[in-house]
Amino acid sequence: LFRSVSGSADRAAGLPPADPISNDQSFFMTPRDRILIVLGMPRSGTSFLTHSIELFDFTLPTDEQAPLSDHRDGAFEPRHIARLNDALLARKGAWWGRIGPVAPLPDAADMLRALDDSFGDAARIVIKDPRLGVLLPAWRPVLEQAGPVAALIALRHPGEAATSLAKRNGIGTDAAYLVWVSYVLNALEHTEGMARILVLFPDWVDDIDHTLTRIASVTQTAIPDHAAEDIAARFRPDAVHGGQQFTASDPDIDLLAG
């Protein structure tokens, strides 16, 4: 799967019609000029990618949690949105590492309120929350009512992501591989028809200019001056957790992910 996805061409397309939000819920809606979502398996460089997107004049959440030991620059996750997503998952007895579909019944007004609590009235926002890897089908219609939506899908070798998850969360290698497969397939399926690109981590840091051109295309923005230099300065090689590639003990799982 990794070889197939990482070698595929990126696609950008028009957005399909979203499910309408009722008039009483639209009262809570703050219109946005552009909404960018960052998807990807945890430990796949999503925080660094989100931090980099700030240079394109996208607003980071105002309620992000304080930097952690494994995210010294910050994880850039919107606290109110993350709390709502945790509640949505908890209703189904699930968590961010859920393998398989989750069908919550969210309240669009609650989602729009969380969006406002995390971003205020900012016109251009970037949303990064690992839980969207499970809950994007619920969020997409709501976001598309608020403004044009595009996606960056961070992709890292499953063995490296599994190594990092084992060190941080104690998740077994086979489970980490299966979560990786679920996240990648969910991201591809639920961004179908949306403007999107794949961003390989940490490979893209070796060709920042090319990646910036692709990001500018999908976000319909100009590349900021000195963006490549600023991103290179923000990159911390010691923060690329993992350093090796764990292999799934079940050869079928290894074959599926690879």
Tab-separated table of C-alpha atoms in Angstrom:
chain	number	residue	atom	x	y	z
A	1	LEU	CA	0.000	0.000	0.000
A	2	PHE	CA	2.807	2.448	0.901
A	3	ARG	CA	4.591	1.915	-2.422
A	4	SER	CA	1.332	2.238	-4.339
A	5	VAL	CA	0.180	5.407	-2.585
A	6	SER	CA	3.551	7.164	-2.361
A	7	GLY	CA	4.181	6.562	-6.052
A	8	SER	CA	0.761	7.700	-7.230
A	9	ALA	CA	0.031	11.052	-8.845
A	10	ASP	CA	-1.639	13.673	-6.688
A	11	ARG	CA	-5.097	14.637	-7.733
A	12	ALA	CA	-6.986	17.899	-7.405
A	13	ALA	CA	-10.635	18.087	-8.307
A	14	GLY	CA	-13.770	20.089	-7.706
A	15	LEU	CA	-15.705	19.546	-4.523
A	16	PRO	CA	-18.863	17.436	-4.610
A	17	PRO	CA	-22.053	18.810	-3.077
A	18	ALA	CA	-22.056	18.605	0.708
A	19	ASP	CA	-24.993	17.552	2.813
A	20	PRO	CA	-26.830	20.767	3.702
A	21	ILE	CA	-26.898	22.104	7.236
A	22	SER	CA	-30.302	23.229	8.399
A	23	ASN	CA	-31.053	26.935	8.634
A	24	ASP	CA	-31.157	27.020	12.418
A	25	GLN	CA	-27.635	25.549	12.541
A	26	SER	CA	-26.280	27.982	9.955
A	27	PHE	CA	-26.748	30.741	12.556
A	28	PHE	CA	-23.566	29.477	14.216
A	29	MET	CA	-21.547	29.413	11.010
A	30	THR	CA	-18.555	31.686	10.490
A	31	PRO	CA	-17.743	31.812	6.765
A	32	ARG	CA	-14.150	30.957	5.847
A	33	ASP	CA	-12.213	31.905	2.740
A	34	ARG	CA	-10.309	28.625	2.808
A	35	ILE	CA	-10.049	25.619	5.107
A	36	LEU	CA	-7.021	23.353	4.929
A	37	ILE	CA	-7.050	20.032	6.759
A	38	VAL	CA	-3.886	18.084	7.519
A	39	LEU	CA	-4.469	14.339	7.613
A	40	GLY	CA	-2.151	11.467	8.342
A	41	MET	CA	-1.218	8.756	10.769
A	42	PRO	CA	0.180	10.125	14.052
A	43	ARG	CA	4.006	10.299	13.975
A	44	SER	CA	3.928	11.103	10.249
A	45	GLY	CA	5.140	14.698	10.390
A	46	THR	CA	1.688	16.279	10.576
A	47	SER	CA	2.723	18.771	13.265
A	48	PHE	CA	5.726	19.993	11.293
A	49	LEU	CA	3.631	20.220	8.132
A	50	THR	CA	0.953	22.231	9.948
A	51	HIS	CA	3.550	24.581	11.410
A	52	SER	CA	4.954	25.094	7.912
A	53	ILE	CA	1.531	25.932	6.478
A	54	GLU	CA	1.378	28.945	8.790
A	55	LEU	CA	3.827	30.599	6.368
A	56	PHE	CA	1.077	30.557	3.710
A	57	ASP	CA	-0.957	32.918	5.896
A	58	PHE	CA	-3.158	30.189	7.343
A	59	THR	CA	-4.222	30.697	10.952
A	60	LEU	CA	-3.188	28.121	13.543
A	61	PRO	CA	-5.624	27.374	16.385
A	62	THR	CA	-5.666	29.928	19.164
A	63	ASP	CA	-6.390	27.233	21.749
A	64	GLU	CA	-3.605	24.780	20.925
A	65	GLN	CA	-2.127	22.858	23.811
A	66	ALA	CA	1.264	23.771	25.234
A	67	PRO	CA	4.337	22.168	23.611
A	68	LEU	CA	5.142	18.656	24.821
A	69	SER	CA	8.454	16.836	25.187
A	70	ASP	CA	7.944	15.132	21.820
A	71	HIS	CA	6.514	18.293	20.217
A	72	ARG	CA	8.803	21.053	21.424
A	73	ASP	CA	7.444	23.518	18.861
A	74	GLY	CA	3.857	22.462	19.500
A	75	ALA	CA	1.426	19.914	18.077
A	76	PHE	CA	-0.900	22.640	16.711
A	77	GLU	CA	-4.066	20.696	17.524
A	78	PRO	CA	-7.225	22.764	18.192
A	79	ARG	CA	-8.200	21.956	21.765
A	80	HIS	CA	-11.960	22.498	21.403
A	81	ILE	CA	-12.162	20.439	18.217
A	82	ALA	CA	-10.066	17.660	19.752
A	83	ARG	CA	-12.292	17.527	22.835
A	84	LEU	CA	-15.421	17.313	20.698
A	85	ASN	CA	-13.854	14.578	18.583
A	86	ASP	CA	-12.874	12.620	21.682
A	87	ALA	CA	-16.494	12.850	22.840
A	88	LEU	CA	-17.800	11.712	19.443
A	89	LEU	CA	-15.468	8.713	19.491
A	90	ALA	CA	-16.270	7.894	23.111
A	91	ARG	CA	-19.971	7.620	22.257
A	92	LYS	CA	-19.022	4.655	20.077
A	93	GLY	CA	-16.455	3.228	22.492
A	94	ALA	CA	-13.678	4.190	20.095
A	95	TRP	CA	-10.416	6.189	20.136
A	96	TRP	CA	-8.080	7.737	17.549
A	97	GLY	CA	-6.468	4.362	16.895
A	98	ARG	CA	-9.747	2.740	15.920
A	99	ILE	CA	-9.380	0.262	13.055
A	100	GLY	CA	-12.565	0.203	10.999
A	101	PRO	CA	-15.431	2.632	10.444
A	102	VAL	CA	-17.012	4.793	13.111
A	103	ALA	CA	-20.439	6.243	12.487
A	104	PRO	CA	-21.076	8.949	15.096
A	105	LEU	CA	-24.150	11.137	14.993
A	106	PRO	CA	-22.612	14.595	15.455
A	107	ASP	CA	-24.476	17.823	15.968
A	108	ALA	CA	-23.366	20.235	13.249
A	109	ALA	CA	-23.975	23.201	15.560
A	110	ASP	CA	-21.569	21.736	18.126
A	111	MET	CA	-18.958	21.238	15.414
A	112	LEU	CA	-19.297	24.793	14.114
A	113	ARG	CA	-19.122	26.125	17.663
A	114	ALA	CA	-15.907	24.174	18.289
A	115	LEU	CA	-14.518	25.559	15.041
A	116	ASP	CA	-15.220	29.110	16.225
A	117	ASP	CA	-13.807	28.401	19.691
A	118	SER	CA	-10.563	27.153	18.156
A	119	PHE	CA	-10.142	29.668	15.330
A	120	GLY	CA	-12.369	32.650	16.065
A	121	ASP	CA	-13.354	34.470	12.879
A	122	ALA	CA	-10.097	33.756	11.013
A	123	ALA	CA	-10.720	33.572	7.267
A	124	ARG	CA	-7.984	31.048	6.370
A	125	ILE	CA	-7.483	28.187	8.814
A	126	VAL	CA	-5.486	24.963	8.972
A	127	ILE	CA	-6.944	22.098	11.025
A	128	LYS	CA	-4.760	19.272	12.244
A	129	ASP	CA	-6.238	16.657	14.564
A	130	PRO	CA	-5.362	12.944	14.287
A	131	ARG	CA	-8.956	12.105	15.154
A	132	LEU	CA	-10.018	13.455	11.764
A	133	GLY	CA	-8.444	10.307	10.355
A	134	VAL	CA	-11.464	8.514	11.806
A	135	LEU	CA	-14.092	11.265	11.833
A	136	LEU	CA	-13.616	13.086	8.526
A	137	PRO	CA	-16.887	11.710	7.043
A	138	ALA	CA	-18.727	13.520	9.841
A	139	TRP	CA	-16.735	16.744	9.569
A	140	ARG	CA	-16.476	17.143	5.799
A	141	PRO	CA	-20.069	18.288	5.097
A	142	VAL	CA	-19.850	20.808	7.951
A	143	LEU	CA	-16.523	22.229	6.810
A	144	GLU	CA	-17.652	22.469	3.200
A	145	GLN	CA	-20.621	24.572	4.259
A	146	ALA	CA	-18.229	26.998	5.963
A	147	GLY	CA	-15.854	27.418	3.015
A	148	PRO	CA	-13.689	25.753	0.329
A	149	VAL	CA	-11.797	22.769	1.757
A	150	ALA	CA	-8.495	21.227	0.655
A	151	ALA	CA	-6.365	18.497	2.209
A	152	LEU	CA	-2.710	17.701	2.760
A	153	ILE	CA	-2.191	13.998	3.460
A	154	ALA	CA	1.064	13.315	5.315
A	155	LEU	CA	2.534	9.938	4.472
A	156	ARG	CA	5.383	8.192	6.272
A	157	HIS	CA	6.697	4.650	5.898
A	158	PRO	CA	4.551	2.434	8.166
A	159	GLY	CA	7.611	0.841	9.754
A	160	GLU	CA	8.953	4.217	10.850
A	161	ALA	CA	5.547	5.315	12.158
A	162	ALA	CA	5.217	2.022	14.040
A	163	THR	CA	8.645	2.488	15.623
A	164	SER	CA	7.709	5.958	16.817
A	165	LEU	CA	4.306	4.846	18.156
A	166	ALA	CA	5.906	1.933	20.001
A	167	LYS	CA	8.286	4.326	21.758
A	168	ARG	CA	5.660	6.940	22.625
A	169	ASN	CA	2.457	4.943	23.150
A	170	GLY	CA	3.612	1.368	23.619
A	171	ILE	CA	1.469	0.247	20.676
A	172	GLY	CA	2.417	-3.144	19.244
A	173	THR	CA	3.890	-3.238	15.766
A	174	ASP	CA	1.089	-5.249	14.142
A	175	ALA	CA	-1.559	-2.937	15.624
A	176	ALA	CA	0.374	0.152	14.490
A	177	TYR	CA	0.616	-1.218	10.944
A	178	LEU	CA	-3.122	-1.874	10.816
A	179	VAL	CA	-3.927	1.591	12.179
A	180	TRP	CA	-1.605	3.041	9.504
A	181	VAL	CA	-3.450	1.148	6.770
A	182	SER	CA	-6.796	2.326	8.141
A	183	TYR	CA	-5.664	5.964	8.277
A	184	VAL	CA	-4.253	5.962	4.757
A	185	LEU	CA	-7.307	4.319	3.218
A	186	ASN	CA	-9.680	6.595	5.153
A	187	ALA	CA	-7.779	9.712	4.059
A	188	LEU	CA	-7.830	8.687	0.413
A	189	GLU	CA	-11.470	7.611	0.426
A	190	HIS	CA	-12.915	10.544	2.342
A	191	THR	CA	-11.023	13.263	0.458
A	192	GLU	CA	-12.186	11.889	-2.894
A	193	GLY	CA	-13.167	14.822	-5.110
A	194	MET	CA	-11.402	17.301	-2.824
A	195	ALA	CA	-8.317	19.325	-3.771
A	196	ARG	CA	-5.501	17.338	-2.144
A	197	ILE	CA	-1.868	16.263	-2.299
A	198	LEU	CA	0.282	13.638	-0.619
A	199	VAL	CA	3.303	14.888	1.307
A	200	LEU	CA	5.972	12.278	2.080
A	201	PHE	CA	7.694	12.722	5.441
A	202	PRO	CA	10.512	13.408	6.042
A	203	ASP	CA	11.408	13.175	2.339
A	204	TRP	CA	9.772	16.471	1.395
A	205	VAL	CA	12.308	18.406	3.447
A	206	ASP	CA	14.936	17.386	0.890
A	207	ASP	CA	12.987	19.137	-1.880
A	208	ILE	CA	11.166	21.958	-0.143
A	209	ASP	CA	10.753	24.144	-3.233
A	210	HIS	CA	8.904	21.414	-5.139
A	211	THR	CA	6.627	20.692	-2.193
A	212	LEU	CA	5.868	24.384	-1.718
A	213	THR	CA	4.828	24.604	-5.371
A	214	ARG	CA	2.417	21.717	-4.885
A	215	ILE	CA	1.019	23.209	-1.664
A	216	ALA	CA	0.549	26.577	-3.364
A	217	SER	CA	-1.391	24.857	-6.136
A	218	VAL	CA	-3.776	23.011	-3.848
A	219	THR	CA	-4.312	26.033	-1.569
A	220	GLN	CA	-4.491	28.506	-4.458
A	221	THR	CA	-1.998	30.807	-2.786
A	222	ALA	CA	1.346	32.294	-3.740
A	223	ILE	CA	4.545	30.923	-2.234
A	224	PRO	CA	5.698	33.382	0.439
A	225	ASP	CA	9.112	34.961	0.144
A	226	HIS	CA	11.857	33.042	1.947
A	227	ALA	CA	9.409	30.208	2.771
A	228	ALA	CA	11.914	27.476	1.920
A	229	GLU	CA	14.547	28.993	4.187
A	230	ASP	CA	12.041	29.452	7.015
A	231	ILE	CA	10.849	25.852	6.767
A	232	ALA	CA	14.397	24.508	6.679
A	233	ALA	CA	15.121	26.498	9.840
A	234	ARG	CA	12.042	25.064	11.574
A	235	PHE	CA	12.891	21.456	10.756
A	236	ARG	CA	14.415	19.520	13.662
A	237	PRO	CA	16.112	16.285	12.521
A	238	ASP	CA	16.196	15.093	16.142
A	239	ALA	CA	12.390	15.364	16.228
A	240	VAL	CA	11.951	12.723	13.496
A	241	HIS	CA	11.118	10.037	16.010
A	242	GLY	CA	11.545	6.433	14.993
A	243	GLY	CA	14.926	6.137	13.332
A	244	GLN	CA	14.346	2.560	12.228
A	245	GLN	CA	11.626	0.474	10.643
A	246	PHE	CA	9.840	-2.086	12.779
A	247	THR	CA	8.393	-4.955	10.763
A	248	ALA	CA	5.014	-6.503	11.460
A	249	SER	CA	5.280	-9.986	12.945
A	250	ASP	CA	2.428	-11.179	10.736
A	251	PRO	CA	3.768	-11.325	7.144
A	252	ASP	CA	0.283	-10.707	5.732
A	253	ILE	CA	0.045	-7.415	7.646
A	254	ASP	CA	3.526	-6.421	6.472
A	255	LEU	CA	2.545	-7.232	2.886
A	256	LEU	CA	-0.711	-5.280	3.171
A	257	ALA	CA	0.993	-2.114	4.416
A	258	GLY	CA	3.990	-2.357	2.102
